[in-house]
Each structure stands twice: as C-alpha cells, then as structure tokens.
Coordinates of C-alpha atoms and ligand atoms in Angstrom, one line a residue:
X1 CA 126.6 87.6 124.4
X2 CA 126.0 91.3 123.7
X3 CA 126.3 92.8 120.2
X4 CA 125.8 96.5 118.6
X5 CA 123.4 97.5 116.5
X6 CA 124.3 100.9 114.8
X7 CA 120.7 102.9 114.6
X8 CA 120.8 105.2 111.3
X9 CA 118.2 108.1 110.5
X10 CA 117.8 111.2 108.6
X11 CA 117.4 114.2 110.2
X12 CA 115.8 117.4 109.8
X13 CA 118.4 119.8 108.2
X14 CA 117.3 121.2 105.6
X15 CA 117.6 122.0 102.3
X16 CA 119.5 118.6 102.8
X17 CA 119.3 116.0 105.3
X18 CA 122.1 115.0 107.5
X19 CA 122.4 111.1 108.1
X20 CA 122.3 110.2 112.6
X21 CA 123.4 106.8 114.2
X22 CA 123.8 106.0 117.5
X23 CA 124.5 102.5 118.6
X24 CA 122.4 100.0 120.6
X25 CA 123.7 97.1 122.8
X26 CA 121.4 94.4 122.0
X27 CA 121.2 91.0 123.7
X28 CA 121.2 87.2 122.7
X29 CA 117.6 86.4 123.2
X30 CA 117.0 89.7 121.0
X31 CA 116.4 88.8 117.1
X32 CA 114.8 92.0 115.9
X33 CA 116.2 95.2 116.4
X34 CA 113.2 96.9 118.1
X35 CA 111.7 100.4 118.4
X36 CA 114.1 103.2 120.0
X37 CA 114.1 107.5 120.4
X38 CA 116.8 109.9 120.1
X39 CA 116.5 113.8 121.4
X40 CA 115.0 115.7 118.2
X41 CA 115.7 118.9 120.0
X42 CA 119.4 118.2 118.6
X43 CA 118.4 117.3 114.7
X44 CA 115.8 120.0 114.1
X45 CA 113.4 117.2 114.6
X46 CA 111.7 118.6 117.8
X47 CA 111.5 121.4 120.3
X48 CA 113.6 120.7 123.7
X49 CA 110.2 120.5 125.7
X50 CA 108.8 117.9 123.4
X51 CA 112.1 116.5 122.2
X52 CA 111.2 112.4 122.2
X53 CA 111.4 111.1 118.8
X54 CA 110.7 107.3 117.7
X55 CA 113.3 105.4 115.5
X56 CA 111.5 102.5 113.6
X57 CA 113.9 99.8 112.3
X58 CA 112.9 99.5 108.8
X59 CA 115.4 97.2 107.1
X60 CA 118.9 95.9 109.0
X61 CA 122.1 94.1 107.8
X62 CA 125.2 92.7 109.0
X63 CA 128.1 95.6 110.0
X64 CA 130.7 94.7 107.9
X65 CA 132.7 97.5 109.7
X66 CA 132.3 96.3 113.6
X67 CA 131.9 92.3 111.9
X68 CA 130.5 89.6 113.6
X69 CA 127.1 89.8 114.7
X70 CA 126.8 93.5 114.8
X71 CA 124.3 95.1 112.7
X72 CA 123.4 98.2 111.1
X73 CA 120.0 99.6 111.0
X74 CA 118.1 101.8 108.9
X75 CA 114.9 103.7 110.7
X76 CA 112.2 106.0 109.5
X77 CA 111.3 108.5 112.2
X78 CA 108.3 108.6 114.1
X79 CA 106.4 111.5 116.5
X80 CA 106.4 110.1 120.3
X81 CA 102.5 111.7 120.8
X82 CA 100.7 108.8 118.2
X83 CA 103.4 106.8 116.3
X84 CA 102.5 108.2 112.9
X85 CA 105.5 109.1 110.6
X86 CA 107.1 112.3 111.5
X87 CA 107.4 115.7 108.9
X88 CA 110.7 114.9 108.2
X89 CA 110.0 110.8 107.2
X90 CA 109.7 110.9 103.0
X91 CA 110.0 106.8 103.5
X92 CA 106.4 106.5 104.8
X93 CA 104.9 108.5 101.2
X94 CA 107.2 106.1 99.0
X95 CA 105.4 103.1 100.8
X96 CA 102.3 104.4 100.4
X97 CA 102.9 105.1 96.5
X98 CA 104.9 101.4 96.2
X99 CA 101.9 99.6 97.7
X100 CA 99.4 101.9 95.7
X101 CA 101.4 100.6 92.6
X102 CA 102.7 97.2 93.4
X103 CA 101.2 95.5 90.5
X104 CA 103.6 98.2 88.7
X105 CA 106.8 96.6 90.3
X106 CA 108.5 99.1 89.7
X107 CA 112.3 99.1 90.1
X108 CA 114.9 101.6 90.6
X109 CA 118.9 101.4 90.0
X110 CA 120.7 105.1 91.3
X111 CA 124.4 105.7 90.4
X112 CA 125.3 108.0 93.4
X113 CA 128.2 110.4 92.6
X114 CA 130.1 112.1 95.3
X115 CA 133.1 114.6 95.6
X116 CA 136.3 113.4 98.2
X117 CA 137.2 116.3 100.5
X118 CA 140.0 117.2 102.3
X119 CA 139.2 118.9 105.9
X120 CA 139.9 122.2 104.6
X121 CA 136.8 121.4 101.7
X122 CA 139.7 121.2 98.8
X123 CA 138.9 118.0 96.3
X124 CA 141.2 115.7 96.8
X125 CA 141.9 116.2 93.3
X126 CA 142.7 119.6 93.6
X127 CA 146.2 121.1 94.4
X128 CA 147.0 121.3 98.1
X129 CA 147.7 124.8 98.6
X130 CA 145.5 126.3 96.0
X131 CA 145.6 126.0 92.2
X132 CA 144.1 123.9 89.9
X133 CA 144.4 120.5 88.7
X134 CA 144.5 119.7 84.7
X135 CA 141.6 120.0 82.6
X136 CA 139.0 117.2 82.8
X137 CA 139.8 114.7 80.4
X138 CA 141.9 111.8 81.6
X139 CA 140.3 111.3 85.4
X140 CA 136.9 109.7 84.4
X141 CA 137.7 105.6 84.7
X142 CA 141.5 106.4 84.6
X143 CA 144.3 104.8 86.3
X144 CA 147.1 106.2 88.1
X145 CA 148.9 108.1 90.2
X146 CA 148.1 111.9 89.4
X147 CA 144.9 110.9 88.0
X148 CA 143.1 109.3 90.1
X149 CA 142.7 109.9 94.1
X150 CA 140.8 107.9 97.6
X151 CA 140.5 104.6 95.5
X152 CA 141.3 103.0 98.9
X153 CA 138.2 104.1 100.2
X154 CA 136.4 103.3 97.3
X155 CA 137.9 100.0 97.5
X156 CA 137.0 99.5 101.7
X157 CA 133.4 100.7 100.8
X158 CA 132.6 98.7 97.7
X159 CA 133.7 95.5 99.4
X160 CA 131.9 97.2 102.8
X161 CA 128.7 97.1 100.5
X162 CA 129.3 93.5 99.6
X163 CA 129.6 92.3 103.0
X164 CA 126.8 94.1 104.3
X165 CA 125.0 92.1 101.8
X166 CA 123.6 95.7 99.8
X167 CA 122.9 95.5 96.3
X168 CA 125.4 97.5 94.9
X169 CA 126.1 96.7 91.0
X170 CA 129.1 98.7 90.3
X171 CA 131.6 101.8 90.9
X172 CA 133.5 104.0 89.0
X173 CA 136.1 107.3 89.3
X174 CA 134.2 110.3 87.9
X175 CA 134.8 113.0 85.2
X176 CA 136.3 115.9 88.1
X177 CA 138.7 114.7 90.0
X178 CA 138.2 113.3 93.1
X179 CA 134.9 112.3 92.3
X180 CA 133.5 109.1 92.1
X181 CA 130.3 107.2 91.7
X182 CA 128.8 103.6 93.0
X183 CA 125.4 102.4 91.9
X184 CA 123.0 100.6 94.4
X185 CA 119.7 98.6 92.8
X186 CA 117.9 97.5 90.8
X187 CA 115.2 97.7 94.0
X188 CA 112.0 98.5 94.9
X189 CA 110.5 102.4 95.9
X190 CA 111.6 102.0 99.4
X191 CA 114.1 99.8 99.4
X192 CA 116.7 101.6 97.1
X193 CA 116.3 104.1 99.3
X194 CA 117.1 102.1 102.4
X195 CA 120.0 100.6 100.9
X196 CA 121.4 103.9 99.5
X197 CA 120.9 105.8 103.2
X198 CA 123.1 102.9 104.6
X199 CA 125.7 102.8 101.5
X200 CA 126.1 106.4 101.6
X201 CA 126.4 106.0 105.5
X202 CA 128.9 103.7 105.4
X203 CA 131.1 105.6 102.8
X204 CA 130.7 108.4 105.3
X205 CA 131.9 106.4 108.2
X206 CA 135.2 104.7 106.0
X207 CA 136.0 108.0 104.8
X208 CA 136.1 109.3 108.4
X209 CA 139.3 107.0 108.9
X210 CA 141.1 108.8 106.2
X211 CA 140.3 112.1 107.1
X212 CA 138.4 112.9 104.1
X213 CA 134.7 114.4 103.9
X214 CA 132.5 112.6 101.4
X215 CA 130.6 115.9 99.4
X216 CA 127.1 114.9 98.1
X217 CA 126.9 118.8 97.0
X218 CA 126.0 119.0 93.5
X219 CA 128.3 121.3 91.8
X220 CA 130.8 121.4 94.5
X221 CA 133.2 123.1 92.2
X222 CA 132.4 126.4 90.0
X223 CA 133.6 126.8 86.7
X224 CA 134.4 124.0 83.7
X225 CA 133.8 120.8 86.5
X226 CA 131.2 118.3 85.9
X227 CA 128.7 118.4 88.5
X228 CA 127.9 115.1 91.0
X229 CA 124.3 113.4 90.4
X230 CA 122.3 110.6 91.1
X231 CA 121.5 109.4 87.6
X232 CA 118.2 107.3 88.5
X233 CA 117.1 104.3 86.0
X234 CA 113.8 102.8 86.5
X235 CA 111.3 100.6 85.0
X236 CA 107.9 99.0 85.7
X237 CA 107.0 95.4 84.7
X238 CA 105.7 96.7 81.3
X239 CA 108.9 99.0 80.5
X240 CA 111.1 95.8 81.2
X241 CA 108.7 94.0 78.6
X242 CA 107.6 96.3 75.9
X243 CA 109.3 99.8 74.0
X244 CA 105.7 101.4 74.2
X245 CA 105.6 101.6 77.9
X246 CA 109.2 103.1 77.9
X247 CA 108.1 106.3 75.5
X248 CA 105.0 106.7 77.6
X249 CA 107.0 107.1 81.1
X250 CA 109.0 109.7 79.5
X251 CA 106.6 111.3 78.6
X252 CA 104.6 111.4 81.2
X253 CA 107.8 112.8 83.3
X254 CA 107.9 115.4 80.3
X255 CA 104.0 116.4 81.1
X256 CA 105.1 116.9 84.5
X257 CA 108.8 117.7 84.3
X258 CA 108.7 121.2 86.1
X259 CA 107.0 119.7 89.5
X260 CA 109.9 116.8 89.8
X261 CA 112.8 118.5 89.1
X262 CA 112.3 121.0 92.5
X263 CA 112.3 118.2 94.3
X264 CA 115.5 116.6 92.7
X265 CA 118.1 118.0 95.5
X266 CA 119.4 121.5 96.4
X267 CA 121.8 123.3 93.8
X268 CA 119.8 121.8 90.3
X269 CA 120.0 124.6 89.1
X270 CA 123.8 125.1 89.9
X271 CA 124.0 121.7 88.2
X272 CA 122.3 121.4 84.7
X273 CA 123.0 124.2 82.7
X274 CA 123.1 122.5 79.9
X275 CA 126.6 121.7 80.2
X276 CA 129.1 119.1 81.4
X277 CA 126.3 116.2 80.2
X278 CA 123.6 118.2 81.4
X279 CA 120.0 119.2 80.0
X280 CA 118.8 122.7 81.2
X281 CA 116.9 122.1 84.1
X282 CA 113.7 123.9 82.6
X283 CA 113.8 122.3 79.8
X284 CA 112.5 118.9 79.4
X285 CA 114.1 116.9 76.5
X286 CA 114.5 112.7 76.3
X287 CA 116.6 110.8 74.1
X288 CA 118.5 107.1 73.0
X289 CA 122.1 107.1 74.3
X290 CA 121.5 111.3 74.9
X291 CA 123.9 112.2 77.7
X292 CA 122.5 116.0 76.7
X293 CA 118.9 115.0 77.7
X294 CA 117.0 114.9 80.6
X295 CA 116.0 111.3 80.3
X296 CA 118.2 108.9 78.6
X297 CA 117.0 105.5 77.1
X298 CA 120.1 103.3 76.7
X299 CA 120.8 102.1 73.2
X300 CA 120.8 98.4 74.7
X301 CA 117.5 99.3 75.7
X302 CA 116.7 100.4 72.2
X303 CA 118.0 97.9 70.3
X304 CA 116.4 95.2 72.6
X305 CA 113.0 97.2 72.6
X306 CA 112.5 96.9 75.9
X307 CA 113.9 97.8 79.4
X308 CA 114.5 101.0 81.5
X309 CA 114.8 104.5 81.3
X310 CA 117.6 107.1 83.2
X311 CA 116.6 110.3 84.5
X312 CA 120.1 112.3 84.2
X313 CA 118.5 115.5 86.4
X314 CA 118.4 113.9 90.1
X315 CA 121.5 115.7 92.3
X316 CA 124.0 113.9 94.4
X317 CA 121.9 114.9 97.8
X318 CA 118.8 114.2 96.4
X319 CA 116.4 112.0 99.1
X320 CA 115.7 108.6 97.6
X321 CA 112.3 108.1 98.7
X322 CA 111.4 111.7 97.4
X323 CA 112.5 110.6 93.8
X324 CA 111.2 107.3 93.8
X325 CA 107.7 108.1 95.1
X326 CA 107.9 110.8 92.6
X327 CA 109.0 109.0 89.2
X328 CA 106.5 105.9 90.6
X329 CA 103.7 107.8 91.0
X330 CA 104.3 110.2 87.5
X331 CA 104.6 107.0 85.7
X332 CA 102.3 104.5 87.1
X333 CA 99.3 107.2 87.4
X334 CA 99.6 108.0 83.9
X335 CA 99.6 104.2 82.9
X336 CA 97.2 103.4 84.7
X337 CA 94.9 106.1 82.9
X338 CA 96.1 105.3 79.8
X339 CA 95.1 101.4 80.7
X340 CA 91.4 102.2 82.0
X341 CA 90.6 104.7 78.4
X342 CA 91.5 101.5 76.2
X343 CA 89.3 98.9 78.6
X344 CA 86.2 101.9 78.7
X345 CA 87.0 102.0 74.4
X346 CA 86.5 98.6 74.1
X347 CA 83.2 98.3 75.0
X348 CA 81.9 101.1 73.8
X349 CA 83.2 99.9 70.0
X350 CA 81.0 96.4 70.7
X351 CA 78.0 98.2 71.6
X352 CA 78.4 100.1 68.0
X353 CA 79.3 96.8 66.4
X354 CA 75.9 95.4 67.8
X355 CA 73.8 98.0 66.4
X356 CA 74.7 97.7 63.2
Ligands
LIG401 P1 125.5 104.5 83.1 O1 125.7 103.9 81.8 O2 124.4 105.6 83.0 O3 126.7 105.0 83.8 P2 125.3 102.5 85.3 O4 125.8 101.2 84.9 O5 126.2 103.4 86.2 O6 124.8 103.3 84.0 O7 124.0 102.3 86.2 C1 122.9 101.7 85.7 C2 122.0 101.3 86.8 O8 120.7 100.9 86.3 C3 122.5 100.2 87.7 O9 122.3 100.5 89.0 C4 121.6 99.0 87.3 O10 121.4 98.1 88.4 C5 120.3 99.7 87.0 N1 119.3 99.0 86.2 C6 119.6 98.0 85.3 N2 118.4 97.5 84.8 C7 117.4 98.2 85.3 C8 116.0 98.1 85.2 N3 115.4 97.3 84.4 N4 115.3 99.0 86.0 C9 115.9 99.8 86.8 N5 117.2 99.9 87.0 C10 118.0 99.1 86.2
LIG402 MN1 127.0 105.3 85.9
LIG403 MN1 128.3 109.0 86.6
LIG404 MN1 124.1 107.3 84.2

C-alpha cells in the first residue's frame, strides 16, 4: 500500500522565512523517508538555471491530519552541486553548536504566540468592519463568547500536536485578542526547532480550513496591544542543578545582549519598547518573576535554587535554530571559560602551597 509523506522546509524569504511542503507518495517496502529536491528558483533558494535543491529528512512523525500511516517530515536544505547545507539552512550551525556542547545538554522550552487573521488581515478579535475591540484586560486566559476567538483551532491543533506525537506542554489565549500561544519543549538545540517548524506548520495548515491566516508578526497591531513573542526558557545540566549556573547564563547573555537580540526576529524593535511586559530592546536587564526584564528567572526557580531561565526578547517569527545555537553557544562558551580558570587556579595554588 501507498502512503504520503508531507515534505516541510523553510525557504529563503527574507527578513522571515516562509514554511514549503510538498507531498511524497512513498511505498510499503520504504521505511525512511529518503532524500528529495524542489525548484529553489520558486523559494528565493536558487537561480532558474541552477534551480535543483536537496530536501534532507531530518526528523518525521505520524500526520495526524491525513492519519494512518501518512507522515510529516521536517528537512534541512541542501545545495545539489556537493550536499553541504545550503545559505538558507540555520539547522546545520545549531548542530554543530549542540554537538560542540553536548556535555552541556542543554534544553530549550519556547512558548510560541501568534495573532488569528481574517483574509482581509483584521484580528479575529477585532471588529469586522473596522473599529476597535475593548481594552486589553479580560481576553488573556478568559472564557467566552466576546472574549475569546478561533479556540476551535486551537483546540484541532493542540490535540493535532498530541497525535503527531510533538512535545507540546501547554496553550493558552493571549493578552490581545485573537492571540494565542502554545509552548513546544523542553528539547534539545535542534530538535525544538524541528518540532516548532512542524507545530507551527500544522497550525498553518488547520487554520487554512477556517479561513483564517495564523500572523507570527510581532507587533501585528500598533498602539496599546501587546506584541506576539516567543518567550524562550532554557537550561544546561548545571542550571537544572545549581542557582550559580543560572546567574552566570544571564549574565553572560547580558555581556553579549546587543549581538542576540538582532537576531531575535524582524520587528524587535516594534516589539519591546519597554511596554506591554517588555524590556527595551537595548537595554539589557534580568530579574526573579520580572515580566519587565529581558530575562526572567521564575520564582519556582528561585525558591528551588535551581532550574531555568526565560529570555522574554525572542519575536513570534524568530528561527528556532538561530536562537538556540545562539543562547547555547553564549552560555556554554562562557561556562566553559569560567570552568577551565578555576581547574588552571587550582594548580597553581598547590605549587605555592609546596613552596612554602
Ligand atoms: P510562562 O510562565 O512564561 O508563561 P510557560 O508555562 O508558557 O511559561 O512555558 C514554560 C516553558 O518552559 C515550557 O515549554 C516548559 O516545557 C519549559 N521548561 C520547563 N522546564 C525547563 C527547563 N529546565 N529548561 C528549559 N525549558 C523548560
Ligand atoms: Mn507562556
Ligand atoms: Mn505568552
Ligand atoms: Mn513566558
């Protein structure tokens, strides 16, 4: 028997990345999606006489949308001359950086926030017609008709997410209405980012039954409406054991605050002003339970002296593996420095100790 496997990429739009699928008919005796190409001339991947891109199958999953044994399957892209990972592919740094630091194991949880359009590019929480809604207040976690908006397709994508067998921990409607928010991790470098590309890719495709757009735009409203981010926690093995650890990963971030944030997602600056639970994005602050700061420590977290950290700044259409790589590499070089001055200290203070 034949069965589909649904191919997803990213593409090479830019400032933001469009997700691409395109489905493969795959037969019984095949077990492992293999290797495939798309045209690149039509995702600003290639030129048309040199057009042949590679698709790399990089982590697949039951479709819960087609069911039975269809799959979906997430691919990094590759250049058709010598198999090595094209401009466009940030998944091949974030392996390089998670293998670099696997003794780190460093883990990342994102809570992805995203705005519900209408075709016309109203929120669905917005007047038809024109207008504006009531002031934020009652929309974020509310219930009911008039305040909150799309929970069926929040509903058809969180249990898609299930099915699929993604690790989604949670979802929740957002502070603007019409917004909402899942979260996918905890999970490695690259594989947060290969489970958020095919979560977000799913909530595009259920949303495309409804007739509503899903917005990753980060402030996709001017004016007094919170913004949409991508909130991302993360610890390494000594953060989830120790307070000490936690401090130094902020503020190594802090020592380097200026570089990440540019590559946080288009509109940051849009975005945190300082407002609507925003730090200013040139300023670096962190903070326990500090919604106003750029990295929040949870009180739990506190209290338990040991744990993660959030960094509130990432946008909505931030890439995954950009922000990962990033925060992994921040964090785990300066550890790592920190770790070889106290073993070079220590026996330099024996030497002393001898001499005496
Ligand atoms: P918030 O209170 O900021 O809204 P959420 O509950 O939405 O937080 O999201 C917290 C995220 O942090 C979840 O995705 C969760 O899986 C993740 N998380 C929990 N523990 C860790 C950890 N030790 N390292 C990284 N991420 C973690
Ligand atoms: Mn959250
Ligand atoms: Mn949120
Ligand atoms: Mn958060």
């Amino acid at each position: 028997m034949a069965y589909q496997a649904e191919y997803i990429w990213l593409d090479g739009t830019e400032p933001t990345p469009l997700l691409r699928s395109k489905t493969k008919i795959l037969h019984d005796e095949v077990s492992e999606p293999p290797i495939w190409g798309f045209d690149g001339s039509s995702t600003n991947q290639a030129t048309g006489d040199k057009s042949d891109c590679v698709l790399r199958p990089v982590f697949h999953c039951h479709d819960p949308i087609r069911g039975g044994r269809n799959m979906l399957v997430m691919c990094e892209v590759l250049l058709a001359s010598n198999m090595r990972p094209h401009a466009t592919n940030t998944r091949a740094k974030a392996a390089r950086i998670e293998k670099k630091y696997a003794h780190d194991d460093m883990w990342f949880g994102l809570e992805q926030e995203y705005t519900m359009l209408r075709l016309d590019g109203t929120p669905l929480g917005f007047p038809e017609g024109g207008g504006l809604p009531a002031p934020q207040g009652p929309y974020y976690c509310g219930v009911g008709s008039g305040r909150i908006m799309g929970r069926d397709i929040v509903e058809e994508h969180t249990q898609a997410c299930i099915d699929a067998g993604l690790s989604i921990s949670g979802t929740n409607p957002e502070v603007m209405p019409g917004q909402w928010e899942f979260q996918i991790g905890p999970l490695g470098p690259t594989a947060v980012g290969d489970q958020m590309h095919v979560a977000r890719w799913l909530l595009h495709r259920i949303a495309e039954d409804y007739d509503v757009v899903i917005s990753l735009a980060a402030k996709p409203e001017k004016g007094d409406w919170n913004g949409a981010g991508c909130h991302t926690n993360f610890s390494t093995v000594a953060m989830r054991e120790g307070y000490d650890a936690i401090i130094d990963a902020c503020e190594a971030i802090g020592a380097n605050y200026m570089e990440l944030v540019k590559n946080y997602g288009d509109g940051i600056e849009e975005r945190l002003t300082g407002k609507h639970e925003t730090a200013p994005w040139n300023k670096f602050s962190y903070g326990v339970s500090d919604r106003g700061s750029s990295i929040r420590i949870p009180w739990q977290v506190e209290k338990d002296g040991k744990g993660y950290a959030e960094d509130r700044r990432p946008n909505a259409n931030m890439d995954p593996y950009v922000v990962a790589a990033m925060i992994t590499e921040t964090v785990c070089s300066a550890a790592d420095a920190k770790a070889d001055k106290t073993t070079k200290k220590a026996p330099a203070k024996k030497v002393a100790a001898k001499k005496k």
